[in-house]
Coordinates of C-alpha atoms in Angstrom, one line a residue:
Chain A
M208 CA -11.2 -13.5 -22.3
H209 CA -10.3 -10.6 -20.0
R210 CA -9.9 -11.9 -16.2
G211 CA -10.4 -8.5 -15.1
S212 CA -12.5 -8.5 -12.4
R213 CA -11.2 -11.3 -10.4
P214 CA -7.4 -12.5 -11.6
W215 CA -6.3 -14.4 -8.7
D216 CA -8.2 -17.4 -10.2
R217 CA -6.3 -18.1 -12.8
R218 CA -2.9 -17.1 -10.7
N219 CA -3.7 -19.5 -7.7
F220 CA -4.2 -22.1 -10.8
L221 CA -0.6 -21.1 -12.1
R222 CA 1.3 -21.1 -8.8
A223 CA 0.3 -24.8 -8.4
G224 CA 2.0 -25.7 -11.3
L225 CA 5.5 -25.3 -12.6
I226 CA 6.0 -21.6 -12.1
G227 CA 7.3 -20.8 -8.8
T228 CA 7.7 -17.5 -7.2
T229 CA 9.6 -15.6 -4.7
G230 CA 8.8 -12.0 -2.9
L231 CA 5.0 -12.1 -3.4
A232 CA 2.7 -14.4 -2.0
L233 CA -1.4 -14.2 -0.9
A234 CA -1.0 -11.0 1.5
D235 CA -2.1 -7.8 2.0
S236 CA 1.3 -6.1 1.4
V237 CA 4.4 -6.9 -0.9
E238 CA 8.1 -7.2 0.0
L239 CA 9.7 -4.5 -3.7
P240 CA 13.8 -5.5 -2.7
F241 CA 14.8 -2.6 -1.1
E242 CA 15.9 -1.6 2.3
F243 CA 12.0 -0.4 3.8
G244 CA 10.6 -1.9 1.2
T245 CA 7.2 -3.7 2.4
R246 CA 4.0 -1.8 1.0
P247 CA 0.6 -1.9 2.4
L248 CA -1.8 -3.1 -1.2
V249 CA -4.4 -1.1 -0.7
K250 CA -8.1 -0.3 -2.8
Y251 CA -8.6 2.6 -4.2
P252 CA -11.5 4.0 -5.9
Q253 CA -12.1 2.9 -9.4
K254 CA -8.3 0.7 -8.6
R255 CA -7.8 -2.7 -7.5
P256 CA -5.3 -3.1 -4.8
L257 CA -2.2 -1.4 -5.8
I258 CA 1.2 -1.3 -3.9
R259 CA 0.6 2.2 -1.6
L260 CA 3.7 4.1 -1.1
T261 CA 2.5 6.8 0.1
T262 CA -1.2 8.0 1.9
R263 CA -1.1 11.7 1.8
P264 CA -0.6 13.1 -1.2
P265 CA -0.8 9.3 -2.2
Q266 CA 1.5 7.3 -4.5
L267 CA 0.7 4.1 -5.6
E268 CA 2.2 1.9 -8.2
T269 CA 1.1 -1.1 -9.9
P270 CA 2.1 -4.5 -9.1
F271 CA 4.5 -5.7 -11.8
E272 CA 2.6 -9.1 -13.1
V273 CA 0.1 -6.8 -14.4
F274 CA 2.7 -5.7 -17.0
N275 CA 2.2 -9.7 -18.0
E276 CA -1.2 -9.7 -18.4
S277 CA -1.9 -6.6 -21.1
L278 CA 0.4 -4.2 -23.6
L279 CA -2.2 -1.3 -22.1
T280 CA -2.2 -1.2 -18.7
P281 CA -5.8 -0.8 -17.5
N282 CA -6.7 1.5 -15.5
D283 CA -7.5 0.4 -12.5
A284 CA -4.3 -1.2 -12.1
F285 CA -2.1 2.2 -13.5
F286 CA 0.5 4.0 -11.1
V287 CA -0.9 7.1 -9.4
R288 CA 1.7 10.1 -7.8
Y289 CA 0.4 13.4 -6.5
H290 CA 2.5 16.2 -5.1
L291 CA 0.5 18.3 -2.9
G292 CA -0.9 18.1 0.4
G293 CA -4.1 19.3 -1.5
S294 CA -4.6 16.1 -3.5
P295 CA -6.4 14.5 -5.2
P296 CA -8.3 17.4 -5.6
P297 CA -12.4 16.6 -4.4
A298 CA -15.1 15.9 -6.4
S299 CA -16.3 19.4 -6.0
V300 CA -14.3 20.8 -8.3
L301 CA -13.8 18.5 -10.8
D302 CA -17.6 18.7 -12.0
P303 CA -17.8 18.5 -15.4
K304 CA -20.7 20.8 -15.8
T305 CA -18.7 23.7 -14.8
F306 CA -15.1 22.7 -15.3
R307 CA -13.3 25.1 -17.7
L308 CA -10.0 24.5 -19.3
T309 CA -8.9 28.6 -19.5
V310 CA -6.0 29.6 -22.2
A311 CA -4.0 32.8 -20.9
G312 CA -1.4 35.0 -20.8
T313 CA 0.2 36.2 -23.9
V314 CA -1.9 34.9 -26.2
G315 CA -4.1 37.0 -29.3
K316 CA -7.3 35.3 -27.6
E317 CA -7.8 33.9 -24.2
L318 CA -9.9 30.7 -24.4
S319 CA -12.4 29.4 -21.6
L320 CA -13.4 26.0 -22.9
S321 CA -15.7 23.7 -21.3
L322 CA -15.4 20.0 -21.9
E323 CA -18.2 20.0 -24.8
E324 CA -16.3 22.9 -26.4
L325 CA -13.0 21.1 -26.1
R326 CA -14.7 18.2 -27.5
N327 CA -16.4 19.5 -30.3
G328 CA -13.9 21.9 -30.9
F329 CA -11.4 20.2 -32.2
E330 CA -10.8 17.6 -33.9
N331 CA -10.3 14.2 -31.5
V332 CA -7.2 12.1 -31.9
E333 CA -5.8 9.4 -30.2
V334 CA -2.1 8.1 -29.2
V335 CA -0.8 4.6 -27.1
A336 CA 2.1 5.8 -25.0
V337 CA 4.0 5.2 -22.0
N338 CA 3.6 7.3 -18.7
Q339 CA 6.8 7.2 -16.6
C340 CA 7.2 8.4 -13.1
S341 CA 10.7 10.6 -13.0
G342 CA 11.5 8.5 -10.2
N343 CA 10.5 5.2 -11.2
S344 CA 12.3 2.2 -9.8
R345 CA 14.1 5.4 -7.1
G346 CA 14.6 2.5 -4.8
H347 CA 16.8 0.4 -6.5
F348 CA 19.6 3.5 -6.7
Q349 CA 23.0 2.5 -5.3
P350 CA 23.8 4.3 -2.9
R351 CA 20.1 4.6 -2.4
V352 CA 18.6 8.2 -2.5
P353 CA 15.5 9.9 -0.8
G354 CA 12.6 10.5 -2.7
G355 CA 9.6 8.1 -3.5
Q356 CA 10.5 4.5 -3.4
S357 CA 9.4 3.0 -6.7
G358 CA 10.1 -0.4 -7.6
H359 CA 9.4 -0.6 -11.2
G360 CA 5.9 -0.2 -11.6
A361 CA 5.4 3.6 -11.8
M362 CA 4.8 3.0 -15.6
G363 CA 2.4 2.4 -17.4
C364 CA 1.0 2.7 -21.3
A365 CA -2.5 4.0 -22.2
R366 CA -4.6 4.3 -25.2
W367 CA -5.5 8.3 -24.8
R368 CA -8.1 10.4 -26.3
G369 CA -8.5 13.8 -26.4
V370 CA -7.6 17.2 -28.5
R371 CA -4.2 18.5 -29.6
L372 CA -2.3 20.6 -27.5
A373 CA -1.3 22.1 -30.5
D374 CA -4.3 23.2 -32.0
V375 CA -5.8 24.4 -28.8
L376 CA -2.4 26.6 -28.5
K377 CA -3.1 28.1 -31.9
A378 CA -6.6 28.7 -31.4
A379 CA -5.7 31.4 -28.8
S380 CA -2.8 32.7 -31.2
P381 CA 0.3 33.4 -29.6
A382 CA 1.5 36.4 -29.0
A383 CA 4.8 37.4 -30.9
G384 CA 7.7 36.8 -28.3
S385 CA 5.8 34.2 -26.2
R386 CA 8.6 31.7 -25.0
Q387 CA 7.2 29.2 -22.6
V388 CA 3.7 27.1 -21.8
L389 CA 2.6 26.8 -18.2
F390 CA 0.1 23.8 -16.8
D391 CA -1.4 24.1 -14.0
G392 CA -4.1 21.5 -12.3
L393 CA -6.2 21.7 -10.1
D394 CA -5.1 19.6 -6.9
R395 CA -3.1 22.8 -4.6
P396 CA -0.9 23.1 -1.7
L397 CA -2.7 23.2 1.6
V398 CA -0.4 26.0 2.9
P399 CA -0.2 29.2 0.7
T400 CA 3.9 28.8 1.4
I401 CA 4.1 25.6 -0.6
P402 CA 4.4 26.2 -4.7
D403 CA 1.5 25.1 -6.6
F404 CA 2.7 22.6 -8.9
V405 CA 3.1 24.2 -12.3
K406 CA 5.1 23.0 -15.3
S407 CA 6.5 24.6 -17.6
L408 CA 7.6 24.0 -21.5
E409 CA 9.0 25.9 -24.1
L410 CA 6.2 27.4 -26.7
E411 CA 8.1 25.9 -30.0
E412 CA 8.5 22.5 -27.6
A413 CA 4.7 22.6 -26.5
L414 CA 3.6 22.8 -30.3
E415 CA 5.6 20.1 -31.8
S416 CA 5.3 17.7 -28.9
G417 CA 2.4 15.8 -30.1
G418 CA 0.9 16.2 -26.8
L419 CA -2.8 15.6 -26.2
L420 CA -5.2 17.1 -24.0
A421 CA -7.1 14.3 -23.1
W422 CA -10.3 13.3 -21.2
E423 CA -10.3 9.3 -22.2
M424 CA -7.9 6.8 -20.7
N425 CA -8.5 3.2 -22.9
G426 CA -11.7 3.9 -23.9
E427 CA -12.5 5.0 -20.5
A428 CA -13.1 8.8 -18.9
L429 CA -10.0 9.3 -16.6
P430 CA -9.9 8.1 -13.7
W431 CA -10.1 10.4 -10.2
L432 CA -6.3 9.6 -9.4
N433 CA -5.1 9.4 -13.2
G434 CA -6.4 13.3 -14.0
Y435 CA -10.5 13.2 -14.3
P436 CA -11.7 15.5 -16.0
L437 CA -8.8 16.4 -18.0
R438 CA -4.9 16.2 -18.0
L439 CA -1.8 17.0 -20.2
V440 CA -0.8 13.6 -22.6
L441 CA 3.1 14.5 -23.8
P442 CA 4.1 11.3 -24.8
G443 CA 7.8 10.4 -24.4
H444 CA 8.3 12.2 -22.2
Y445 CA 8.5 11.9 -18.2
G446 CA 4.6 12.0 -16.1
T447 CA 6.0 15.4 -14.3
Y448 CA 4.7 16.8 -17.7
W449 CA 1.7 14.6 -17.4
I450 CA -0.4 17.4 -15.6
K451 CA -3.9 16.0 -14.0
H452 CA -6.4 17.7 -13.9
L453 CA -5.4 19.8 -15.9
H454 CA -7.4 23.5 -15.6
S455 CA -5.1 26.5 -16.7
I456 CA -2.9 26.6 -19.6
R457 CA -1.0 30.5 -19.7
L458 CA 1.5 31.5 -21.8
V459 CA 4.9 33.6 -21.0
D460 CA 7.3 35.7 -22.4
A461 CA 10.2 34.6 -20.1
E462 CA 11.3 31.9 -18.4
F463 CA 9.7 30.2 -15.2
K464 CA 11.3 30.0 -12.1
G465 CA 8.6 27.7 -10.2
F466 CA 10.0 25.0 -7.4
W467 CA 8.8 22.1 -9.4
M468 CA 10.9 23.1 -12.4
N469 CA 13.7 24.4 -10.3
P470 CA 14.9 23.1 -8.1
A471 CA 13.1 19.6 -8.4
Y472 CA 13.0 17.3 -11.4
R473 CA 16.3 18.2 -12.5
I474 CA 18.7 16.2 -13.7
P475 CA 22.6 16.5 -14.9
D476 CA 23.5 18.6 -18.1
D477 CA 25.1 15.3 -19.3
P478 CA 23.7 13.3 -22.1
C479 CA 23.3 10.2 -19.8
A480 CA 22.1 12.1 -16.8
H481 CA 24.4 10.8 -14.6
V482 CA 27.4 12.0 -12.0
E483 CA 29.9 9.9 -10.1
P484 CA 27.7 8.5 -7.4
G485 CA 27.6 9.9 -3.8
T486 CA 28.6 13.6 -5.9
A487 CA 26.8 16.4 -6.8
P488 CA 26.2 17.6 -10.7
K489 CA 28.0 21.2 -11.4
R490 CA 25.3 21.9 -13.9
T491 CA 21.6 20.5 -14.2
V492 CA 18.6 20.6 -17.1
P493 CA 15.0 19.7 -16.5
I494 CA 14.3 16.4 -17.2
R495 CA 12.5 15.7 -19.9
R496 CA 12.2 12.7 -22.6
F497 CA 12.3 8.7 -21.4
N498 CA 15.6 6.7 -22.2
V499 CA 15.5 3.2 -23.3
R500 CA 13.8 0.6 -20.7
S501 CA 13.1 -3.0 -21.5
F502 CA 11.9 -5.5 -18.6
L503 CA 11.4 -9.4 -18.4
T504 CA 7.6 -9.7 -17.2
S505 CA 7.0 -13.0 -17.5
L506 CA 9.1 -14.5 -14.6
T507 CA 9.8 -12.7 -11.4
S508 CA 12.8 -12.9 -9.6
G509 CA 13.5 -16.4 -8.0
A510 CA 11.0 -18.4 -10.3
R511 CA 12.0 -21.9 -10.9
V512 CA 11.8 -23.0 -14.2
P513 CA 11.7 -26.4 -15.7
S514 CA 15.0 -27.4 -18.0
G515 CA 13.9 -29.7 -20.5
N516 CA 10.6 -28.0 -21.8
E517 CA 10.2 -24.8 -24.0
T518 CA 9.4 -21.9 -21.5
L519 CA 8.3 -18.7 -23.5
L520 CA 10.0 -15.5 -22.5
R521 CA 8.3 -12.2 -22.6
G522 CA 8.3 -8.7 -22.0
I523 CA 8.4 -5.1 -23.0
A524 CA 10.6 -2.2 -24.2
F525 CA 10.2 1.4 -24.7
D526 CA 11.8 4.4 -25.4
G527 CA 11.0 8.5 -25.8
G528 CA 9.4 8.5 -28.8
A529 CA 12.3 6.7 -31.5
G530 CA 10.6 3.4 -31.0
I531 CA 12.0 0.4 -30.2
R532 CA 14.1 -1.2 -33.1
E533 CA 15.3 -4.7 -31.7
V534 CA 15.7 -6.4 -27.9
L535 CA 18.1 -9.0 -27.0
V536 CA 17.9 -12.0 -24.5
S537 CA 20.5 -13.3 -22.4
T538 CA 19.5 -16.3 -20.4
D539 CA 22.9 -17.0 -18.9
D540 CA 23.2 -13.5 -17.0
G541 CA 24.6 -11.7 -19.6
R542 CA 27.2 -14.1 -21.2
S543 CA 25.2 -14.4 -24.6
W544 CA 22.5 -12.6 -26.3
S545 CA 19.9 -13.4 -28.7
G546 CA 17.9 -11.5 -30.4
A547 CA 13.4 -11.3 -29.2
A548 CA 11.1 -11.8 -31.7
L549 CA 9.2 -8.0 -31.2
G550 CA 5.1 -7.8 -30.9
R551 CA 2.7 -5.8 -32.7
D552 CA 3.5 -1.9 -33.2
L553 CA 0.7 0.2 -31.0
G554 CA 3.2 3.2 -32.6
R555 CA 6.2 5.0 -31.0
F556 CA 5.2 6.2 -27.5
A557 CA 3.8 2.2 -26.5
F558 CA 5.1 -0.4 -24.5
R559 CA 6.8 -3.0 -27.4
E560 CA 6.0 -6.8 -26.4
W561 CA 9.0 -8.7 -26.9
T562 CA 9.3 -13.3 -27.0
L563 CA 11.8 -15.3 -26.6
A564 CA 11.2 -19.4 -26.9
W565 CA 13.9 -20.3 -24.1
K566 CA 14.9 -24.7 -23.3
P567 CA 16.9 -24.5 -20.6
S568 CA 18.9 -27.5 -20.4
V569 CA 21.6 -27.1 -17.2
A570 CA 19.5 -27.3 -14.0
G571 CA 21.0 -24.9 -11.6
A572 CA 21.1 -20.7 -10.7
T573 CA 20.7 -18.4 -13.8
A574 CA 19.8 -15.2 -14.7
V575 CA 17.7 -13.7 -17.5
K576 CA 18.7 -9.8 -18.7
V577 CA 17.3 -7.9 -21.2
R578 CA 18.3 -4.7 -23.2
A579 CA 16.6 -2.4 -26.0
V580 CA 18.1 -0.2 -28.6
N581 CA 15.7 2.3 -30.3
R582 CA 15.9 3.4 -33.9
L583 CA 18.6 6.0 -33.2
G584 CA 20.8 3.1 -32.1
E585 CA 20.3 4.5 -27.8
G586 CA 20.7 1.3 -25.8
Q587 CA 20.7 0.7 -22.2
P588 CA 23.9 0.5 -20.0
M589 CA 25.1 -3.1 -18.7
E590 CA 26.4 -1.4 -15.1
P591 CA 23.3 1.8 -13.0
L592 CA 24.3 5.2 -13.8
W593 CA 23.5 7.1 -10.6
N594 CA 22.2 10.9 -10.0
P595 CA 21.4 12.5 -6.7
S596 CA 17.4 12.3 -7.7
G597 CA 17.3 9.3 -8.4
Y598 CA 16.0 9.6 -11.8
M599 CA 15.8 7.2 -15.3
R600 CA 17.1 4.2 -14.1
N601 CA 17.2 2.2 -17.7
V602 CA 20.0 -0.4 -16.6
V603 CA 19.6 -3.5 -18.1
E604 CA 17.4 -5.0 -15.4
R605 CA 18.1 -8.8 -14.5
T606 CA 15.8 -11.1 -12.6
P607 CA 17.9 -13.9 -11.3
L608 CA 16.1 -17.8 -12.0
V609 CA 16.5 -21.5 -11.1
V610 CA 16.2 -24.2 -13.6
L611 CA 15.4 -27.0 -11.9
Chain B
M1099 CA -17.1 6.1 -14.1
S1100 CA -19.3 8.5 -15.9
P1101 CA -19.1 12.3 -15.3
S1102 CA -23.3 12.3 -14.1
R1103 CA -22.8 10.2 -11.5
R1104 CA -20.2 12.3 -9.7
P1105 CA -22.1 13.0 -6.3
K1106 CA -22.7 17.6 -5.7
S1107 CA -21.2 19.0 -2.9
S1108 CA -20.4 22.5 -1.6
P1109 CA -17.1 24.3 -3.1
T1110 CA -14.1 23.7 -1.0
D1111 CA -11.6 24.6 0.5
A1112 CA -8.8 23.5 2.0
V1113 CA -10.6 21.8 4.8
A1114 CA -12.4 19.8 2.1
W1115 CA -9.5 18.9 0.5
L1116 CA -8.1 17.6 3.8
A1117 CA -11.1 15.4 4.7
A1118 CA -10.4 13.4 1.7
F1119 CA -7.3 11.6 3.2
P1120 CA -7.4 7.9 5.0
V1121 CA -7.0 4.5 4.9
G1122 CA -7.8 0.5 4.5
L1123 CA -5.6 -2.3 4.2
A1124 CA -7.2 -4.5 0.7
V1125 CA -6.8 -8.2 1.1
V1126 CA -6.0 -9.8 -2.0
A1127 CA -2.3 -10.3 -3.5
L1128 CA -0.9 -10.7 -6.6
A1129 CA 1.1 -13.6 -7.7
A1130 CA 3.3 -13.8 -10.8
V1131 CA 2.1 -15.7 -13.5
G1132 CA 3.6 -18.0 -16.5
P1133 CA 3.7 -16.7 -20.1
V1134 CA -0.1 -16.9 -21.7
A1135 CA -1.6 -14.7 -24.9
V1136 CA -1.0 -11.5 -24.1
P1137 CA -3.9 -9.5 -25.3
E1138 CA -3.8 -5.7 -26.8
E1139 CA -6.6 -4.6 -24.3
P1140 CA -6.6 -4.3 -20.7
P1141 CA -9.6 -5.3 -18.5
R1142 CA -13.0 -3.3 -18.3
N1143 CA -12.8 -1.5 -15.4
P1144 CA -14.5 -3.4 -12.6
H1145 CA -14.9 -0.6 -10.0
A1146 CA -16.9 1.8 -11.1
A1147 CA -19.1 2.0 -9.2
D1148 CA -16.7 3.3 -6.6
A1149 CA -17.6 6.5 -4.3
W1150 CA -15.7 9.7 -4.6
T1151 CA -13.8 8.9 -0.8
L1152 CA -10.3 7.8 -0.7
P1153 CA -9.8 4.9 2.5
A1154 CA -10.1 5.7 5.4
G1155 CA -7.0 6.2 8.0
E1156 CA -3.2 7.3 7.6
P1157 CA 0.2 5.9 9.0
V1158 CA 1.2 8.8 11.6
F1159 CA 4.0 9.3 13.3
P1160 CA 4.4 7.9 16.9
A1161 CA 3.3 9.8 19.8
D1162 CA 6.3 9.4 21.3
E1163 CA 8.4 13.0 22.4
D1164 CA 10.9 12.6 20.2
A1165 CA 8.8 12.1 17.2
M1166 CA 6.5 15.3 18.3
P1167 CA 8.2 18.2 16.5
L1168 CA 7.6 16.0 13.1
R1169 CA 3.6 15.1 13.8
R1170 CA 3.7 18.9 14.3
H1171 CA 5.4 20.1 11.5
C1172 CA 6.1 17.5 9.3
Q1173 CA 2.6 16.0 9.0
L1174 CA 0.3 18.7 8.6
C1175 CA 1.3 18.2 4.4
H1176 CA 2.3 14.6 4.8
S1177 CA 1.2 11.3 6.2
S1178 CA 4.1 9.2 8.1
D1179 CA 5.3 7.1 5.5
Y1180 CA 6.6 10.2 3.8
I1181 CA 9.4 8.6 6.3
S1182 CA 9.0 5.4 6.9
T1183 CA 9.6 4.1 3.5
Q1184 CA 12.9 6.1 3.1
P1185 CA 16.4 4.7 2.8
R1186 CA 18.9 4.8 5.5
L1187 CA 20.8 8.5 4.7
S1188 CA 23.5 10.5 6.4
R1189 CA 23.2 13.5 8.9
K1190 CA 24.1 15.8 6.2
A1191 CA 21.7 14.1 3.8
W1192 CA 18.9 14.7 6.4
E1193 CA 19.8 18.0 7.0
A1194 CA 19.9 18.7 3.6
N1195 CA 16.4 17.1 3.3
V1196 CA 15.0 19.3 5.9
E1197 CA 16.5 22.4 4.6
K1198 CA 14.7 22.2 1.4
M1199 CA 11.4 21.6 2.8
R1200 CA 11.9 24.7 4.9
S1201 CA 13.7 26.7 3.0
K1202 CA 12.9 26.1 -0.9
Y1203 CA 10.0 23.8 -0.7
G1204 CA 8.2 26.5 1.6
A1205 CA 7.3 24.1 4.3
P1206 CA 5.8 25.9 7.2
I1207 CA 8.7 25.0 9.6
P1208 CA 10.6 26.8 12.1
T1209 CA 14.1 26.9 12.4
N1210 CA 14.6 26.0 15.9
A1211 CA 12.0 23.0 16.0
V1212 CA 14.9 22.0 12.8
P1213 CA 17.4 20.1 14.9
A1214 CA 15.2 17.9 17.0
I1215 CA 12.7 16.7 13.3
V1216 CA 17.0 15.7 11.7
E1217 CA 17.1 14.1 15.1
Y1218 CA 14.5 12.1 15.0
L1219 CA 15.2 10.8 11.2
V1220 CA 19.1 10.4 12.2
R1221 CA 17.9 8.0 15.0
N1222 CA 15.6 6.0 12.4
H1223 CA 17.0 6.4 9.1
G1224 CA 20.2 7.1 9.8
T1225 CA 23.5 5.2 8.6
P1226 CA 25.3 3.5 10.6

């Protein structure tokens, strides 16, 4: 049975039991574990109370315990991140009866498609995929960096339904010499000097990305704040490419140089996207795919665990699309590691559940660490890697606990 | 939300966009949970009937004299929590950020307002 409508009842019951918590309480705010980390919990349309990072444009973060409730993140808990003053676009510009997606630029055949024409004109497909903000976990960077100070909740995994981006691009017959594809949504700046939020992909990349033009999320219409009525879903890629309220696709024969591709959303041109803390990269490239990450979700920092009893540790792991090969868990703060059992495979772009039974015998402070390895053999660093924009954190995370 | 439930309204302009942003505090917090069987499917959205209206109110910069340049030039595009949630940064880092907002991002900040904005940021979110 799901418990989406009144999740707190069961939690209160559990709190009275063996699992204690710190850092979160029944209150109208939460404390993220870094300076200036107090955040209000605010209820938005179609959302349960979420951690509000900013009000205008809105940035809402998923309370971390949601990741322990289900592998697919509920729509009403899915994170929200906007960039422009005119966000989210009001209902009046999102009318599904008048909405059109245009495909234009260097194409043989310009398209202007209603939602109905999209749905009926192309094969409908589904993918389970993680969306993660480039700056997820930025608040944990040391030294701290400016930008949206997220905890770990600017990510989520959903089942997306739509049509293939590649099918729609092909229907427009890209002209020879077409180089990039630009994506634009209906949110917009309030001041004409501020650049519209437009993202670009190489045409080849767009055709091979497995991207969808999606109208449905977990079996329902996209929530307003997650891109209604249509968004780009680019599995394995950071959320910056997942243009919400997508209404324009434009092919061009040159490199797009808009603000949101350069200087924004760029990482050091280095295999690990990092530089010496406090220094600037010599060369940068656009951020692209997720690196490997994994989390413990069944216990939070400071939880008390009884010795002598078996506790089932659980969490999630994901990567940029190779798929997770193994998850290793340490219950002694990194001294020894055990292989966790992997749960159902919802596809190579999805959260992969892991579990490990743990029977602590020694009372005292300890910490659980988790690290995942993908099918390419890529893992996670034991020490955090740094870059000046606070992107792509994927250090092995540590959850301190007390065994009673 | 079903598309047919969407309210009709007139064509939009910047004012209509602006009208949409407000605040409200919610009262329910979520606490950590212990192990239970994890369902694959998420629960259904219990708020399907919500209006297309954002919560009322938003955090603003204080009415103090030293915050006036931010009220004038920063608040047009973003609420004050874009600053209040930032970490402490060096003067150099704040200068670079204001300059990025002005010259790269295109925020309409007059050059002569920059020193006062930087002063405010350094005083409230500067490294010691």
